[in-house]
Coordinates of C-alpha atoms in Angstrom, one line a residue:
M1 CA 0.0 0.0 0.0
H2 CA 1.3 3.4 -1.0
D3 CA 2.3 5.4 2.1
L4 CA 1.1 8.9 1.5
T5 CA 2.8 10.2 4.6
Q6 CA 6.2 9.0 3.4
T7 CA 5.6 10.4 -0.1
S8 CA 4.8 13.8 1.3
R9 CA 8.0 13.8 3.3
R10 CA 10.1 13.0 0.3
E11 CA 8.7 16.0 -1.7
P12 CA 11.5 18.4 -2.4
V13 CA 11.3 21.7 -0.6
S14 CA 11.2 24.6 -3.0
G15 CA 13.9 27.3 -3.1
V16 CA 11.3 29.9 -2.0
A17 CA 10.3 27.8 1.0
R18 CA 13.9 27.2 2.0
R19 CA 14.7 30.9 1.8
A20 CA 11.6 31.7 3.8
V21 CA 12.7 29.3 6.6
L22 CA 16.2 30.7 6.5
R23 CA 14.9 34.3 6.9
E24 CA 12.8 33.2 9.8
R25 CA 15.7 31.6 11.5
L26 CA 18.0 34.6 10.9
A27 CA 15.3 36.9 12.2
A28 CA 15.0 34.8 15.4
L29 CA 18.8 34.9 15.9
A30 CA 19.1 38.7 15.2
P31 CA 18.4 39.8 18.8
L32 CA 21.1 37.4 20.1
A33 CA 23.5 38.6 17.4
G34 CA 22.7 42.2 18.5
L35 CA 23.5 41.4 22.1
I36 CA 26.8 39.9 21.2
A37 CA 27.7 42.9 19.0
L38 CA 26.8 45.3 21.8
S39 CA 28.8 43.3 24.3
V40 CA 31.9 43.4 22.1
T41 CA 31.5 47.1 21.7
F42 CA 31.1 47.5 25.4
V43 CA 34.3 45.7 26.2
L44 CA 36.3 47.6 23.5
V45 CA 34.9 51.0 24.6
G46 CA 35.5 50.2 28.3
N47 CA 39.1 49.1 27.7
A48 CA 39.8 52.2 25.5
H49 CA 38.6 54.5 28.3
G50 CA 40.3 52.7 31.1
V51 CA 37.0 51.7 32.8
N52 CA 36.9 49.3 35.7
M53 CA 35.2 46.5 33.9
S54 CA 34.4 44.4 37.0
Y55 CA 32.5 47.4 38.5
S56 CA 30.8 48.1 35.1
V57 CA 29.6 44.5 34.8
Q58 CA 28.2 44.6 38.3
T59 CA 26.4 47.9 37.5
L60 CA 25.1 46.3 34.2
V61 CA 23.6 43.3 36.1
N62 CA 22.0 45.6 38.7
Q63 CA 20.4 47.6 35.8
S64 CA 19.2 44.7 33.9
V65 CA 17.8 42.2 36.5
I66 CA 14.8 44.3 37.5
I67 CA 13.9 45.1 33.9
V68 CA 14.3 41.4 33.0
V69 CA 12.0 40.2 35.8
I70 CA 9.3 42.8 35.0
A71 CA 9.5 42.3 31.3
T72 CA 9.3 38.5 31.6
G73 CA 5.9 38.7 33.3
A74 CA 4.7 41.5 31.0
I75 CA 5.3 39.2 28.0
F76 CA 2.0 37.5 28.9
I77 CA 0.2 40.8 28.2
F78 CA 2.2 41.8 25.2
S79 CA 1.7 38.3 23.6
M80 CA -2.0 39.1 23.5
G81 CA -1.3 42.3 21.4
S82 CA -1.9 44.6 24.4
F83 CA 0.5 46.5 26.6
D84 CA 0.5 47.9 30.1
I85 CA 1.6 51.5 30.4
S86 CA 1.4 51.6 34.2
L87 CA 4.2 49.1 34.9
G88 CA 6.5 51.8 36.3
A89 CA 3.8 53.3 38.5
S90 CA 2.8 49.9 39.8
T91 CA 6.4 49.1 40.6
L92 CA 6.7 52.3 42.6
V93 CA 3.6 51.8 44.6
A94 CA 4.4 48.2 45.4
A95 CA 7.9 49.2 46.4
M96 CA 6.6 51.9 48.7
A97 CA 4.1 49.6 50.3
G98 CA 6.8 47.0 50.8
G99 CA 9.1 49.6 52.3
L100 CA 6.5 50.9 54.7
T101 CA 5.7 47.3 55.7
Y102 CA 9.4 46.6 56.5
N103 CA 9.6 49.7 58.6
A104 CA 6.6 48.5 60.6
T105 CA 7.5 44.8 60.9
E106 CA 11.3 44.6 60.1
S107 CA 10.4 41.3 58.3
L108 CA 11.9 40.5 54.9
W109 CA 9.1 38.1 54.0
A110 CA 6.3 40.5 55.0
M111 CA 7.9 43.1 52.7
L112 CA 8.1 40.6 49.9
A113 CA 4.5 39.5 50.4
V114 CA 3.2 43.1 50.4
C115 CA 5.2 44.0 47.3
I116 CA 3.7 41.0 45.4
G117 CA 0.2 41.5 46.8
T118 CA 0.1 45.2 46.0
A119 CA 1.4 44.7 42.4
V120 CA -0.9 41.8 41.7
A121 CA -3.9 43.7 43.0
A122 CA -3.1 46.8 40.9
S123 CA -2.8 44.5 37.8
L124 CA -6.0 42.7 38.5
I125 CA -7.9 46.0 38.9
S126 CA -6.8 47.0 35.4
A127 CA -7.8 43.6 34.0
T128 CA -11.1 43.6 35.8
L129 CA -12.0 47.1 34.6
A130 CA -11.2 46.1 31.1
A131 CA -13.4 42.9 31.4
V132 CA -16.3 44.6 33.1
F133 CA -16.5 47.6 30.8
D134 CA -15.3 45.8 27.7
L135 CA -12.5 48.3 27.2
P136 CA -9.0 47.7 25.7
V137 CA -6.6 47.0 28.5
F138 CA -4.4 49.8 27.3
V139 CA -7.2 52.3 28.2
T140 CA -7.6 50.9 31.7
T141 CA -3.8 51.0 32.3
V142 CA -3.7 54.6 31.3
A143 CA -6.3 55.3 34.0
M144 CA -4.4 53.2 36.5
L145 CA -1.2 55.2 35.7
S146 CA -2.9 58.4 37.1
V147 CA -4.4 56.5 40.1
L148 CA -1.2 54.9 41.1
G149 CA 0.7 58.2 40.8
A150 CA -1.8 59.7 43.3
V151 CA -1.4 56.6 45.6
A152 CA 2.4 57.0 45.6
V153 CA 2.1 60.6 46.6
A154 CA -0.3 59.7 49.4
L155 CA 2.1 56.9 50.7
V156 CA 5.0 59.3 50.8
Q157 CA 3.0 61.8 52.8
T158 CA 2.3 59.2 55.5
T159 CA 6.0 59.6 56.5
G160 CA 5.6 63.4 56.9
G161 CA 8.4 64.0 54.4
A162 CA 9.3 63.4 50.7
Q163 CA 10.9 60.0 51.1
I164 CA 10.3 56.5 52.4
R165 CA 13.5 55.2 53.9
V166 CA 14.3 51.6 54.6
D167 CA 17.3 50.6 56.8
R168 CA 20.3 50.7 54.4
S169 CA 22.2 48.0 56.3
F170 CA 19.2 45.6 55.9
A171 CA 19.0 46.5 52.1
R172 CA 22.8 45.9 51.6
E173 CA 22.6 42.5 53.3
Y174 CA 20.2 41.2 50.7
D175 CA 21.1 43.4 47.7
T176 CA 23.5 40.7 46.4
L177 CA 23.9 38.9 43.1
P178 CA 22.9 35.5 44.5
V179 CA 19.6 36.9 45.8
K180 CA 18.9 38.7 42.5
F181 CA 19.8 35.6 40.4
A182 CA 17.7 33.4 42.6
V183 CA 14.6 35.6 42.2
A184 CA 15.1 36.1 38.5
A185 CA 15.8 32.4 37.8
A186 CA 12.8 31.1 39.8
F187 CA 10.4 33.6 38.1
I188 CA 11.7 33.0 34.6
A189 CA 11.5 29.2 35.0
L190 CA 7.9 29.6 36.1
C191 CA 7.0 31.8 33.1
V192 CA 8.8 29.5 30.6
F193 CA 6.7 26.6 31.9
L194 CA 3.4 28.5 31.8
F195 CA 4.1 30.1 28.4
N196 CA 5.5 27.1 26.6
F197 CA 4.0 24.1 28.1
T198 CA 0.5 25.0 29.3
R199 CA -2.8 25.8 27.6
L200 CA -2.6 29.3 29.1
G201 CA 0.5 30.2 27.1
R202 CA -0.9 28.8 23.8
A203 CA -4.1 30.8 24.4
E204 CA -2.3 34.1 25.0
K205 CA -0.3 33.6 21.7
L206 CA -3.4 32.7 19.7
I207 CA -5.3 35.7 21.0
G208 CA -2.4 37.9 19.9
G209 CA -2.2 36.2 16.5
N210 CA -5.9 36.2 15.7
P211 CA -8.5 37.2 18.4
M212 CA -11.4 36.0 16.3
A213 CA -10.0 32.5 15.8
A214 CA -9.2 32.4 19.5
K215 CA -12.8 33.3 20.4
L216 CA -14.2 30.7 18.0
T217 CA -12.1 28.0 19.6
G218 CA -13.7 28.7 22.9
I219 CA -10.9 30.6 24.6
S220 CA -12.2 33.1 27.2
M221 CA -10.7 36.5 26.3
K222 CA -11.5 37.9 29.8
K223 CA -10.1 35.0 31.8
S224 CA -7.0 35.0 29.6
A225 CA -6.5 38.7 30.1
I226 CA -6.9 38.4 33.9
A227 CA -4.4 35.5 34.1
A228 CA -1.9 37.5 32.0
F229 CA -2.2 40.5 34.3
A230 CA -1.9 38.4 37.4
I231 CA 1.4 36.9 36.2
A232 CA 2.6 40.3 35.1
G233 CA 1.7 41.6 38.6
L234 CA 3.8 38.9 40.1
G235 CA 6.8 40.0 38.1
V236 CA 6.2 43.7 39.0
G237 CA 6.0 42.7 42.7
L238 CA 9.3 40.9 42.5
G239 CA 10.8 43.8 40.6
A240 CA 9.5 46.2 43.4
F241 CA 11.1 43.9 46.0
L242 CA 14.4 44.1 44.3
T243 CA 14.0 47.9 43.8
V244 CA 13.6 48.4 47.6
L245 CA 16.8 46.4 48.2
R246 CA 18.7 48.3 45.5
T247 CA 17.2 51.8 46.3
P248 CA 16.2 51.8 50.0
T249 CA 15.3 55.5 49.7
L250 CA 12.1 55.7 47.7
T251 CA 10.6 58.9 46.2
T252 CA 7.8 59.6 43.7
T253 CA 10.4 59.5 40.9
T254 CA 11.8 56.1 41.8
A255 CA 11.2 53.6 38.9
A256 CA 9.8 56.4 36.8
D257 CA 11.4 55.0 33.6
I258 CA 10.8 51.3 34.2
G259 CA 7.6 51.2 32.0
M260 CA 9.4 52.6 28.9
N261 CA 12.6 50.5 29.7
V262 CA 10.5 47.3 29.7
L263 CA 8.9 48.2 26.4
V264 CA 12.2 49.0 24.7
A265 CA 13.9 45.9 26.2
M266 CA 11.2 43.6 24.8
V267 CA 11.5 45.2 21.3
F268 CA 15.3 44.8 21.5
G269 CA 14.8 41.2 22.4
G270 CA 12.8 40.5 19.3
M271 CA 9.3 40.6 20.8
P272 CA 6.7 41.4 18.1
I273 CA 4.7 44.5 18.9
S274 CA 1.6 42.8 17.7
G275 CA 2.2 39.7 20.0
G276 CA 1.0 36.4 18.6
P277 CA 2.8 33.1 17.9
R278 CA 6.2 34.6 17.5
S279 CA 6.2 35.8 21.1
R280 CA 9.1 34.4 23.1
I281 CA 10.0 34.5 26.8
Y282 CA 13.7 34.9 26.0
A283 CA 13.0 38.3 24.4
A284 CA 12.8 39.8 27.9
L285 CA 16.2 38.3 28.9
I286 CA 18.0 39.3 25.7
G287 CA 16.4 42.6 25.5
G288 CA 17.0 43.6 29.2
L289 CA 20.7 42.7 28.8
S290 CA 21.0 44.5 25.5
M291 CA 19.6 47.7 26.9
A292 CA 21.8 47.6 29.9
V293 CA 24.9 47.0 27.8
L294 CA 23.9 49.8 25.5
N295 CA 23.3 52.2 28.5
Q296 CA 26.6 51.3 30.0
T297 CA 28.4 51.8 26.7
M298 CA 26.7 55.2 26.1
T299 CA 27.5 56.3 29.7
T300 CA 31.2 55.5 29.1
L301 CA 31.3 57.2 25.7
L302 CA 29.4 60.4 26.8
A303 CA 30.8 60.7 30.4
S304 CA 32.9 63.7 29.5
T305 CA 30.1 65.7 27.8
S306 CA 27.6 67.9 29.7
A307 CA 24.7 66.7 27.6
G308 CA 25.7 63.0 27.9
N309 CA 22.4 61.8 29.4
G310 CA 20.3 63.6 26.8
L311 CA 22.4 62.2 23.9
A312 CA 22.1 58.7 25.4
Q313 CA 18.4 59.1 25.4
V314 CA 18.4 60.2 21.7
V315 CA 20.7 57.3 20.7
R316 CA 18.5 54.8 22.6
A317 CA 15.4 56.2 20.8
A318 CA 17.1 55.8 17.5
F319 CA 18.0 52.2 18.3
F320 CA 14.4 51.6 19.3
L321 CA 13.0 53.0 16.0
A322 CA 15.6 51.0 14.0
V323 CA 14.8 47.8 15.7
V324 CA 11.0 48.2 15.4
W325 CA 11.4 49.1 11.7
V326 CA 13.6 46.0 11.0
A327 CA 11.4 43.7 13.0
S328 CA 8.1 44.9 11.4
S329 CA 9.3 45.1 7.8
G330 CA 7.9 42.2 5.8
H331 CA 5.9 40.9 8.7
R332 CA 2.7 42.8 8.5
T333 CA 1.6 41.1 5.3
K334 CA 2.1 37.7 7.0
L335 CA -0.2 38.4 9.9
L336 CA -3.4 36.3 10.0
P337 CA -6.5 38.4 9.2
R338 CA -8.3 39.7 12.2

């Protein structure tokens, strides 16, 4: 009996198909190649300027680990084709609540629990509002951005000053690389499992790829959105915990740029803006490291100029636009119809 399966396997792959597969693989490797190129540039620039590379690498890790943790959780939202603009404000409020809790209890675990609980609650409020009023989650996160800003001001005012201070000796005791790596590794492992090996991860990617198809297959858009925001809230809570350890003096400007940094990091890491099946957890790791390396390199190059910080922002914006343009070119026509 003729085996149709074996016959189909023997069919020659056309040159067009091979080139398409090759382009897809090269596109998937581009973020990693970019990270390697940035790392080589960082080493060359650092050595040329006589920089203490050991200290620079430690600073690089401190900059990237919080971004990586928050971005890893936020990928569940971005894979659905949505994004949360209130990540920075949520991190700030969770860190402040955790700091106040430590000052009241002097308990590390109580501080961790309050950081996570506050961040998850803020995320679930955004998701629930979107589900109840049938609004895009982006709209509810814009509203939460204002609310959380007001909450942060109110929390600071409870101290009678403009800061919330946590014992520096306590923060230094736990602000170590083993603690940061343990927190990041545990959360990333959890997210990799949920995103790649459970129905939840497949549903999030299908919603981002084609919401109508996801709905017709019986996937609950609201439940999926609430689950995505809960996981993102867990990442924000862990990021807030690490923020308190790293910056024990909290003000209303703490973590102000985290939301934008997370967005830029994910794009650097190859995360599609439209979400969908090409979403990958490793985009957060590669993107967070790439952005930290770029920031350190620009800091070294522009340290002697008075406008160094402004120029670094311009260069980072140019990189962001270039990466988005390269990543989106030729992809839009391949998207499934919505």
